[in-house]
GROMACS .gro file of C-alpha atoms in nm:
model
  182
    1UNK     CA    1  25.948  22.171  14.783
    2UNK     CA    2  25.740  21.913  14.619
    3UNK     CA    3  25.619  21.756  15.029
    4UNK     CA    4  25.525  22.114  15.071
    5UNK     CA    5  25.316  22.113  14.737
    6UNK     CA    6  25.102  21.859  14.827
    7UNK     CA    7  25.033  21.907  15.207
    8UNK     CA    8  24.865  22.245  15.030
    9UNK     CA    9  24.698  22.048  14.792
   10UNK     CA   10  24.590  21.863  15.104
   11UNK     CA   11  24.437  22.140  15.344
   12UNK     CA   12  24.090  22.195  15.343
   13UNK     CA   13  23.960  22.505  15.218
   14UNK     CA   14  23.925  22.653  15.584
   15UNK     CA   15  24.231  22.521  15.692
   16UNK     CA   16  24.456  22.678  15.439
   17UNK     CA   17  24.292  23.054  15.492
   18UNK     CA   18  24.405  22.932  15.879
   19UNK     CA   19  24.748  22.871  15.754
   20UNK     CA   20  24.785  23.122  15.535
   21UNK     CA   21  24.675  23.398  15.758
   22UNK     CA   22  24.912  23.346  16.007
   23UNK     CA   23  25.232  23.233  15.748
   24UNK     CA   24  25.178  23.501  15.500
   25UNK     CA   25  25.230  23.883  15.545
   26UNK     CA   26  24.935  24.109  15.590
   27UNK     CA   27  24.715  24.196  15.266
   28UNK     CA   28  24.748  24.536  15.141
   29UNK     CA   29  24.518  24.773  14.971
   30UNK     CA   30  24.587  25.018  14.744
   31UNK     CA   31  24.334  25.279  14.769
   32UNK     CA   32  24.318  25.468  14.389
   33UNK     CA   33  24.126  25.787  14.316
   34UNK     CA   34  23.991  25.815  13.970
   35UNK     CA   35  23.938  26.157  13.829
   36UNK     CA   36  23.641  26.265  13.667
   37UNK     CA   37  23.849  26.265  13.309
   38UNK     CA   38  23.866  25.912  13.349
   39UNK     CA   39  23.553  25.794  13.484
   40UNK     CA   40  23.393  25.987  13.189
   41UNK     CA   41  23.591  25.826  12.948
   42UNK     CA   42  23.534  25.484  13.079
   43UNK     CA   43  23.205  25.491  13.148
   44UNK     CA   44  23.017  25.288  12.925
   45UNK     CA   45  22.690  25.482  12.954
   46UNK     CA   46  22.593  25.850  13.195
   47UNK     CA   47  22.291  25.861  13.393
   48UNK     CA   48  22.114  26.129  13.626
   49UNK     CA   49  21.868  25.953  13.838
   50UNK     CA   50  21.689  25.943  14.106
   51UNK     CA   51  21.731  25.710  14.346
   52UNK     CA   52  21.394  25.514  14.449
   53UNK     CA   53  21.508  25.243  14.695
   54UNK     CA   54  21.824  25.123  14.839
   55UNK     CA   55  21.751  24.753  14.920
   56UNK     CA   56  21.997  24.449  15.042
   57UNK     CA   57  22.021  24.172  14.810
   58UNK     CA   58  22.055  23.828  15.001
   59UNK     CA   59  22.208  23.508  14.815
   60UNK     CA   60  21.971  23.227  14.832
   61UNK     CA   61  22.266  23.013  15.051
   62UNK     CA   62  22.380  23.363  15.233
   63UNK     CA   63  22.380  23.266  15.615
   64UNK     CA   64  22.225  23.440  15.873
   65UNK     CA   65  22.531  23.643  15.987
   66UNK     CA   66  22.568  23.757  15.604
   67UNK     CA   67  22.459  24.158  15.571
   68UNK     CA   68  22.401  24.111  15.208
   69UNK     CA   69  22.435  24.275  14.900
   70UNK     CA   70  22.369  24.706  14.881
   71UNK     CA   71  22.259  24.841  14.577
   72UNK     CA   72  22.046  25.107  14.454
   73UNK     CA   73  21.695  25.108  14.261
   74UNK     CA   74  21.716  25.422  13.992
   75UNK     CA   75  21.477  25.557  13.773
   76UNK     CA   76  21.700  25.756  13.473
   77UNK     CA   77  21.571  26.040  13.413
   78UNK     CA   78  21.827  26.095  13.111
   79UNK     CA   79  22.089  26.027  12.952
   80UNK     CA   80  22.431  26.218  12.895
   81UNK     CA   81  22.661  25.910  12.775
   82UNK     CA   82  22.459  25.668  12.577
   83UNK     CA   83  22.609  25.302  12.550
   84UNK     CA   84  22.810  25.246  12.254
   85UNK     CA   85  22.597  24.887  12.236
   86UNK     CA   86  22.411  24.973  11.920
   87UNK     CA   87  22.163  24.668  12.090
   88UNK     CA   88  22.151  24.790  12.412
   89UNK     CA   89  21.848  24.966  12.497
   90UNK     CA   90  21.836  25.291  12.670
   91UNK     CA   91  21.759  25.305  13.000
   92UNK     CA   92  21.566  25.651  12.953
   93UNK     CA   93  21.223  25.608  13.188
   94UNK     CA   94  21.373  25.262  13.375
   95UNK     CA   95  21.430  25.172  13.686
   96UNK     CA   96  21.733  24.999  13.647
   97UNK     CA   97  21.988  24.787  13.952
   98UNK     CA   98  22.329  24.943  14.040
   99UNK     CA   99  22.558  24.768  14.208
  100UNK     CA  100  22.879  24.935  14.338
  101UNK     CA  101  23.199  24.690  14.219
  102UNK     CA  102  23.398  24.747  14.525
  103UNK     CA  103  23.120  24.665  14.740
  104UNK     CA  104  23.071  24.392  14.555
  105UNK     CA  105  23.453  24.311  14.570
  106UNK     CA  106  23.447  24.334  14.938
  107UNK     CA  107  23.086  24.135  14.998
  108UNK     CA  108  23.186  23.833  14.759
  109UNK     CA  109  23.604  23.794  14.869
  110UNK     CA  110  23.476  23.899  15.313
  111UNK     CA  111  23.680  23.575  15.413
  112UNK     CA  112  23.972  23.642  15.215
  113UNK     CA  113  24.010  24.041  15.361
  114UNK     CA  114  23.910  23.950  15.705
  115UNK     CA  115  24.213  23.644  15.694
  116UNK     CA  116  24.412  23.883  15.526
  117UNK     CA  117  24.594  23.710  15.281
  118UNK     CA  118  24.441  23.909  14.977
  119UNK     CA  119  24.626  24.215  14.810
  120UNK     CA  120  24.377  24.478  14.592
  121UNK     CA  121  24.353  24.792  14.445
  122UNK     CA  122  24.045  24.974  14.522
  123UNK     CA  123  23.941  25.218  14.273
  124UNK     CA  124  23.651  25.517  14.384
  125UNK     CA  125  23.607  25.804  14.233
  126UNK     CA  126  23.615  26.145  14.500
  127UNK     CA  127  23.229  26.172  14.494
  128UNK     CA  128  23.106  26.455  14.684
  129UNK     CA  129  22.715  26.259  14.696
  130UNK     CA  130  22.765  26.108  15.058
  131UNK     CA  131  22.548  25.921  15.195
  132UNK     CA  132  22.303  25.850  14.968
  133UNK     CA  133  21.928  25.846  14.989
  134UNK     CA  134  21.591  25.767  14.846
  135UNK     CA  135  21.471  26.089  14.686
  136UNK     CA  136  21.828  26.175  14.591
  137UNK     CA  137  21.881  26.310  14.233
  138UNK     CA  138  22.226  26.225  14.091
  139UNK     CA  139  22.473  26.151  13.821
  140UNK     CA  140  22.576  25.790  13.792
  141UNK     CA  141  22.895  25.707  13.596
  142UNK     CA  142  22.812  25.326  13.487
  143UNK     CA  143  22.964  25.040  13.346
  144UNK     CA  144  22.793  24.762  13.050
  145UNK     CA  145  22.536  24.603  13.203
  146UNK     CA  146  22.650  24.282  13.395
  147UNK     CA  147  23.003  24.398  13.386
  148UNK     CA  148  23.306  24.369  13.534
  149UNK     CA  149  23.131  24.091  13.716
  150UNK     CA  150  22.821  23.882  13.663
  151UNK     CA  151  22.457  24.011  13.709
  152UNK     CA  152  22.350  23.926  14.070
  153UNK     CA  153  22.003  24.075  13.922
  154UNK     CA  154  21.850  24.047  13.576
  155UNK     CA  155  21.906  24.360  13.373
  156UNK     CA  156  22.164  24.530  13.690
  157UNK     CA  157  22.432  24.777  13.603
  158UNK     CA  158  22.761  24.837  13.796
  159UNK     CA  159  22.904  25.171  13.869
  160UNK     CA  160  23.260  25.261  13.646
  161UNK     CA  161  23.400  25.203  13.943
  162UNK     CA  162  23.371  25.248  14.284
  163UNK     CA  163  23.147  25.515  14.427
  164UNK     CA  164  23.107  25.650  14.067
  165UNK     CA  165  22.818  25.891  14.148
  166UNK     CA  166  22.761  26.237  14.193
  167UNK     CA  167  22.565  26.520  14.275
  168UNK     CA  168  22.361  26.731  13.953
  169UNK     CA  169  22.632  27.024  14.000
  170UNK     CA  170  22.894  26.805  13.801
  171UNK     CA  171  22.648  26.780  13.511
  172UNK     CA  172  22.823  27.115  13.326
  173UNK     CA  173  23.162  26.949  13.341
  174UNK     CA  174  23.032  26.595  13.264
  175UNK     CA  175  22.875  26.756  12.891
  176UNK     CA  176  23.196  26.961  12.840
  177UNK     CA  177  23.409  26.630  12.898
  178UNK     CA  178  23.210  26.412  12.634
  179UNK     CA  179  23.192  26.730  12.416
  180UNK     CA  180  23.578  26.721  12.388
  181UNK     CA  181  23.566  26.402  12.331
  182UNK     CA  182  23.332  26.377  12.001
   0.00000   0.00000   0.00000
């Protein structure tokens, strides 16, 4: 057990994705749907928007076969969920970064998946916005700034979790969610 130990310790970085994508068993993902209850209720702050741009962010190191980064450029139009951050400013009249998490999952961990020796849960909420668009007016259900990961842009927001956007028709069901919960 212990010879084993260190000819791991041993393998290059490349070589042990190698080895472990053909000695381990295939990675599995568990695809979760999040209700709108719950992507209320964790949402850190509720946005309609409209979306401006939807640009590619590229890493200064990304290579040439790297497709980059999506995210979307949104000027909030209001607010329905205000951050809880007594410091945080409002985003009211911005236009503010979103970043999708699972896209950002899949973007930052694209060796792992495509070795297949990585096991995830992939939470998205059933939007019925699809695809988005510049021009597109919509609800966006968002985490704190900079979180669950770190900023890849100054001042960038993530989505509650995956795909955690919608179309202006859930607004009515959005306000009586938070209303039940004050």
């Amino acid at each position: 057990m212990m010879r084993r130990h260190k000819t791991l310790a041993l393998l290059s970085a490349a070589g042990f994705l190698s080895f472990l994508s053909h000695h381990a068993a295939s990675s599995t993902v568990s695809a979760i749907s999040v209700p709108l209850a719950k992507v209320v209720s964790q949402s850190q702050l509720i946005v309609i928007g409209s979306v401006e741009r939807i640009p590619i962010l590229h890493a200064p190191d990304a290579t040439k076969h790297d497709p980059g980064l999506r995210y979307f450029e949104v000027r909030v139009e209001e607010v329905l969920k205000p951050s809880r951050n007594g410091s945080a400013k409002s985003p009211q009249g911005a236009t503010i970064p979103i970043f999708d998490p699972q896209e950002t999952f899949y973007h930052e961990r694209a060796d792992l998946i495509a070795a297949e020796v990585i096991s995830f849960a992939d939470p998205r909420y059933p939007t019925k916005a699809r695809p988005i668009a510049a021009g597109d007016r919509l609800v966006f259900f968002l985490a704190a700034p900079g979180k669950p990961q770190k900023s890849p842009l100054p001042g960038a927001y993530f989505l509650a979790c995956g795909q955690a956007y919608d179309t202006l028709a859930i607004k009515p069901a959005v306000l009586k969610l938070l209303k039940e919960v004050r």
